[in-house]
Amino acid sequence: MGLSFLAIVLFMSTSSVNAEKFDWYFDVPVGNIGFRHFTVSKDNLFIQMTIEVYNGGPINIFVLDNSTFTAWDSGHGEVVSAYLGGTNITEGSKITIEAYLGTANIMLTDYTTIVIDENTTVTNSSVTNLGVTEYILVVDNRDGDAPALVDVSVLTTVDTTTILTTLSVLAFIAFFAARRRKRKRAPFLNIKTR
């Protein structure tokens, strides 16, 4: 019973891990930036980004949300906080960076109006968190001395540590459930004789 329960939970948890992969190739002229928008559909996602610079650099690369991208791109020298990134990545480098994205915070409000009589109406509202957030990956070649050719692979998923911890706890519970069931089925095996 316990092992069957574990198998069902494992099957359900693996199907709910919403991994998404994006692969982009950037050709960014000297003094310019390149960027791509991407959308994720889970809260508190873990992101793993592999950057390989084939030519040019040094480049800076980072992930922003819409509001920080707008502030940064306006050119007024605002200091923005990136979700993750790397600086001074030179030609021939291949690095991997990992971090958490922010919590999804897009809200949708629906209004429903009910007419009770000609003088009375009631308006109800419901707020739904859509659980979708858009991010921007930026490749910055403004400090470079040659056109930058950069390959970026982005994987968004649940953190492996979280998955392994959950699976370990479930395996532990299933192990004790199976032992308990075995004991109940054959209690005479525990009788000591002299």
mmCIF file of C-alpha atoms in Angstrom:
data_model
loop_
_atom_site.group_PDB
_atom_site.id
_atom_site.type_symbol
_atom_site.label_atom_id
_atom_site.label_comp_id
_atom_site.label_asym_id
_atom_site.label_seq_id
_atom_site.Cartn_x
_atom_site.Cartn_y
_atom_site.Cartn_z
ATOM 1 C CA MET A 1 0.000 0.000 0.000
ATOM 2 C CA GLY A 2 2.759 2.439 1.003
ATOM 3 C CA LEU A 3 4.830 1.716 -2.089
ATOM 4 C CA SER A 4 1.774 2.100 -4.313
ATOM 5 C CA PHE A 5 1.053 5.453 -2.686
ATOM 6 C CA LEU A 6 4.677 6.524 -3.253
ATOM 7 C CA ALA A 7 4.496 5.528 -6.918
ATOM 8 C CA ILE A 8 1.314 7.574 -7.411
ATOM 9 C CA VAL A 9 2.778 10.633 -5.662
ATOM 10 C CA LEU A 10 6.030 10.395 -7.643
ATOM 11 C CA PHE A 11 4.090 10.154 -10.902
ATOM 12 C CA MET A 12 1.979 13.187 -10.004
ATOM 13 C CA SER A 13 4.946 15.266 -8.805
ATOM 14 C CA THR A 14 7.045 14.621 -11.910
ATOM 15 C CA SER A 15 4.194 15.651 -14.177
ATOM 16 C CA SER A 16 3.726 18.881 -12.199
ATOM 17 C CA VAL A 17 7.358 19.962 -12.575
ATOM 18 C CA ASN A 18 7.048 22.478 -15.361
ATOM 19 C CA ALA A 19 10.504 22.567 -16.932
ATOM 20 C CA GLU A 20 10.993 24.963 -19.829
ATOM 21 C CA LYS A 21 14.119 25.345 -21.963
ATOM 22 C CA PHE A 22 15.109 28.267 -24.145
ATOM 23 C CA ASP A 23 18.121 28.344 -26.497
ATOM 24 C CA TRP A 24 19.171 31.618 -28.085
ATOM 25 C CA TYR A 25 22.054 32.770 -30.239
ATOM 26 C CA PHE A 26 22.994 36.438 -29.943
ATOM 27 C CA ASP A 27 25.046 38.511 -32.405
ATOM 28 C CA VAL A 28 25.474 41.803 -30.558
ATOM 29 C CA PRO A 29 27.481 44.654 -32.163
ATOM 30 C CA VAL A 30 29.998 46.636 -30.099
ATOM 31 C CA GLY A 31 28.307 49.215 -27.893
ATOM 32 C CA ASN A 32 24.895 47.547 -28.066
ATOM 33 C CA ILE A 33 22.669 45.140 -26.167
ATOM 34 C CA GLY A 34 20.657 42.120 -27.232
ATOM 35 C CA PHE A 35 17.663 40.823 -25.310
ATOM 36 C CA ARG A 36 14.921 38.197 -25.386
ATOM 37 C CA HIS A 37 11.642 38.019 -23.477
ATOM 38 C CA PHE A 38 10.579 34.734 -21.934
ATOM 39 C CA THR A 39 7.591 33.722 -19.840
ATOM 40 C CA VAL A 40 7.436 31.174 -17.064
ATOM 41 C CA SER A 41 4.312 29.695 -15.528
ATOM 42 C CA LYS A 42 5.285 28.600 -12.011
ATOM 43 C CA ASP A 43 6.009 30.557 -8.846
ATOM 44 C CA ASN A 44 9.507 30.638 -7.354
ATOM 45 C CA LEU A 45 11.203 28.987 -10.275
ATOM 46 C CA PHE A 46 14.794 27.909 -10.288
ATOM 47 C CA ILE A 47 16.767 29.025 -13.349
ATOM 48 C CA GLN A 48 19.955 27.556 -14.753
ATOM 49 C CA MET A 49 21.667 29.565 -17.471
ATOM 50 C CA THR A 50 24.636 28.380 -19.553
ATOM 51 C CA ILE A 51 26.503 31.096 -21.451
ATOM 52 C CA GLU A 52 29.150 30.443 -24.097
ATOM 53 C CA VAL A 53 30.953 33.396 -25.717
ATOM 54 C CA TYR A 54 32.352 32.437 -29.131
ATOM 55 C CA ASN A 55 33.629 35.861 -30.107
ATOM 56 C CA GLY A 56 33.996 39.346 -28.651
ATOM 57 C CA GLY A 57 33.461 40.453 -25.123
ATOM 58 C CA PRO A 58 33.829 41.004 -22.380
ATOM 59 C CA ILE A 59 30.028 40.875 -22.073
ATOM 60 C CA ASN A 60 27.641 41.236 -19.168
ATOM 61 C CA ILE A 61 24.503 39.122 -19.016
ATOM 62 C CA PHE A 62 21.542 39.264 -16.639
ATOM 63 C CA VAL A 63 17.847 38.502 -16.156
ATOM 64 C CA LEU A 64 15.445 41.333 -15.290
ATOM 65 C CA ASP A 65 11.709 41.715 -14.941
ATOM 66 C CA ASN A 66 9.721 44.252 -16.974
ATOM 67 C CA SER A 67 9.906 47.133 -14.509
ATOM 68 C CA THR A 68 13.641 46.858 -13.850
ATOM 69 C CA PHE A 69 14.340 46.422 -17.568
ATOM 70 C CA THR A 70 12.425 49.627 -18.319
ATOM 71 C CA ALA A 71 14.387 51.537 -15.655
ATOM 72 C CA TRP A 72 17.721 50.129 -16.833
ATOM 73 C CA ASP A 73 16.996 50.597 -20.548
ATOM 74 C CA SER A 74 15.908 54.215 -20.105
ATOM 75 C CA GLY A 75 19.593 55.116 -19.842
ATOM 76 C CA HIS A 76 19.347 57.314 -16.782
ATOM 77 C CA GLY A 77 21.962 55.340 -14.861
ATOM 78 C CA GLU A 78 19.536 53.586 -12.537
ATOM 79 C CA VAL A 79 21.033 50.733 -10.593
ATOM 80 C CA VAL A 80 18.777 47.723 -10.966
ATOM 81 C CA SER A 81 18.746 44.423 -9.148
ATOM 82 C CA ALA A 82 19.003 41.434 -11.479
ATOM 83 C CA TYR A 83 17.637 38.000 -10.633
ATOM 84 C CA LEU A 84 20.912 36.499 -11.803
ATOM 85 C CA GLY A 85 23.770 37.387 -14.085
ATOM 86 C CA GLY A 86 27.470 37.536 -14.759
ATOM 87 C CA THR A 87 29.930 40.277 -15.658
ATOM 88 C CA ASN A 88 33.079 40.443 -17.785
ATOM 89 C CA ILE A 89 32.507 37.114 -19.536
ATOM 90 C CA THR A 90 35.285 36.883 -22.088
ATOM 91 C CA GLU A 91 35.727 35.177 -25.457
ATOM 92 C CA GLY A 92 36.146 31.405 -25.162
ATOM 93 C CA SER A 93 34.346 31.261 -21.801
ATOM 94 C CA LYS A 94 31.552 28.847 -20.992
ATOM 95 C CA ILE A 95 29.902 29.337 -17.618
ATOM 96 C CA THR A 96 26.752 28.179 -15.824
ATOM 97 C CA ILE A 97 24.838 30.404 -13.406
ATOM 98 C CA GLU A 98 21.956 29.323 -11.159
ATOM 99 C CA ALA A 99 19.456 31.305 -9.081
ATOM 100 C CA TYR A 100 15.765 31.658 -8.198
ATOM 101 C CA LEU A 101 13.400 33.823 -10.181
ATOM 102 C CA GLY A 102 10.973 36.020 -8.318
ATOM 103 C CA THR A 103 7.464 35.030 -7.308
ATOM 104 C CA ALA A 104 4.834 35.409 -9.998
ATOM 105 C CA ASN A 105 2.719 38.471 -9.216
ATOM 106 C CA ILE A 106 0.280 39.082 -12.076
ATOM 107 C CA MET A 107 -3.229 39.552 -10.734
ATOM 108 C CA LEU A 108 -6.516 39.453 -12.656
ATOM 109 C CA THR A 109 -9.669 41.002 -11.166
ATOM 110 C CA ASP A 110 -13.093 39.889 -12.397
ATOM 111 C CA TYR A 111 -16.235 41.863 -11.546
ATOM 112 C CA THR A 112 -19.733 40.352 -11.478
ATOM 113 C CA THR A 113 -22.808 42.570 -11.151
ATOM 114 C CA ILE A 114 -26.102 41.105 -9.902
ATOM 115 C CA VAL A 115 -29.332 43.088 -10.257
ATOM 116 C CA ILE A 116 -31.593 42.511 -7.260
ATOM 117 C CA ASP A 117 -34.302 45.015 -8.191
ATOM 118 C CA GLU A 118 -34.483 48.263 -10.152
ATOM 119 C CA ASN A 119 -32.868 50.224 -7.297
ATOM 120 C CA THR A 120 -30.359 47.647 -6.027
ATOM 121 C CA THR A 121 -27.362 46.031 -7.647
ATOM 122 C CA VAL A 122 -24.535 44.081 -6.036
ATOM 123 C CA THR A 123 -21.046 43.954 -7.511
ATOM 124 C CA ASN A 124 -18.709 41.130 -6.515
ATOM 125 C CA SER A 125 -15.048 40.978 -7.390
ATOM 126 C CA SER A 126 -12.645 38.062 -7.465
ATOM 127 C CA VAL A 127 -8.881 38.313 -7.725
ATOM 128 C CA THR A 128 -6.889 35.551 -9.392
ATOM 129 C CA ASN A 129 -3.125 35.187 -9.451
ATOM 130 C CA LEU A 130 -2.379 34.123 -13.008
ATOM 131 C CA GLY A 131 0.960 32.660 -11.979
ATOM 132 C CA VAL A 132 2.707 33.894 -15.108
ATOM 133 C CA THR A 133 5.644 36.280 -15.087
ATOM 134 C CA GLU A 134 7.628 37.669 -17.972
ATOM 135 C CA TYR A 135 11.389 38.104 -17.727
ATOM 136 C CA ILE A 136 14.000 39.611 -20.013
ATOM 137 C CA LEU A 137 17.411 38.093 -20.688
ATOM 138 C CA VAL A 138 19.925 40.839 -21.563
ATOM 139 C CA VAL A 139 23.303 40.410 -23.271
ATOM 140 C CA ASP A 140 25.236 43.671 -22.788
ATOM 141 C CA ASN A 141 28.177 44.295 -25.147
ATOM 142 C CA ARG A 142 28.620 48.001 -24.424
ATOM 143 C CA ASP A 143 32.030 47.380 -22.830
ATOM 144 C CA GLY A 144 33.210 44.947 -25.526
ATOM 145 C CA ASP A 145 35.823 45.623 -28.176
ATOM 146 C CA ALA A 146 34.374 43.332 -30.897
ATOM 147 C CA PRO A 147 30.960 42.030 -31.970
ATOM 148 C CA ALA A 148 29.829 39.411 -29.456
ATOM 149 C CA LEU A 149 28.651 36.016 -30.627
ATOM 150 C CA VAL A 150 26.978 34.395 -27.631
ATOM 151 C CA ASP A 151 25.007 31.174 -27.194
ATOM 152 C CA VAL A 152 22.672 31.149 -24.170
ATOM 153 C CA SER A 153 20.724 28.166 -22.863
ATOM 154 C CA VAL A 154 18.133 28.858 -20.161
ATOM 155 C CA LEU A 155 16.436 26.076 -18.194
ATOM 156 C CA THR A 156 13.658 27.001 -15.744
ATOM 157 C CA THR A 157 12.428 24.298 -13.396
ATOM 158 C CA VAL A 158 11.974 23.361 -9.757
ATOM 159 C CA ASP A 159 15.252 23.243 -7.834
ATOM 160 C CA THR A 160 16.790 19.745 -7.881
ATOM 161 C CA THR A 161 17.424 19.950 -4.132
ATOM 162 C CA THR A 162 13.718 20.531 -3.514
ATOM 163 C CA ILE A 163 12.772 17.544 -5.661
ATOM 164 C CA LEU A 164 15.327 15.258 -3.994
ATOM 165 C CA THR A 165 14.265 16.328 -0.504
ATOM 166 C CA THR A 166 10.599 15.686 -1.318
ATOM 167 C CA LEU A 167 11.358 12.296 -2.830
ATOM 168 C CA SER A 168 13.518 11.307 0.164
ATOM 169 C CA VAL A 169 10.745 12.165 2.615
ATOM 170 C CA LEU A 170 8.198 10.250 0.540
ATOM 171 C CA ALA A 171 10.500 7.208 0.333
ATOM 172 C CA PHE A 172 11.022 7.337 4.117
ATOM 173 C CA ILE A 173 7.251 7.422 4.735
ATOM 174 C CA ALA A 174 6.641 4.583 2.274
ATOM 175 C CA PHE A 175 9.359 2.455 3.897
ATOM 176 C CA PHE A 176 7.796 2.735 7.364
ATOM 177 C CA ALA A 177 4.290 2.218 5.982
ATOM 178 C CA ALA A 178 5.431 -1.001 4.294
ATOM 179 C CA ARG A 179 7.128 -2.248 7.491
ATOM 180 C CA ARG A 180 4.052 -1.496 9.571
ATOM 181 C CA ARG A 181 1.846 -3.382 7.131
ATOM 182 C CA LYS A 182 4.206 -6.357 7.204
ATOM 183 C CA ARG A 183 4.088 -6.463 11.019
ATOM 184 C CA LYS A 184 0.280 -6.360 11.085
ATOM 185 C CA ARG A 185 0.036 -9.199 8.579
ATOM 186 C CA ALA A 186 2.291 -11.613 10.512
ATOM 187 C CA PRO A 187 2.228 -10.719 14.229
ATOM 188 C CA PHE A 188 3.177 -14.260 15.331
ATOM 189 C CA LEU A 189 6.664 -13.780 13.858
ATOM 190 C CA ASN A 190 7.462 -11.380 16.728
ATOM 191 C CA ILE A 191 6.706 -13.949 19.501
ATOM 192 C CA LYS A 192 9.817 -14.976 21.372
ATOM 193 C CA THR A 193 10.175 -18.558 22.559
ATOM 194 C CA ARG A 194 12.518 -19.986 25.167
#
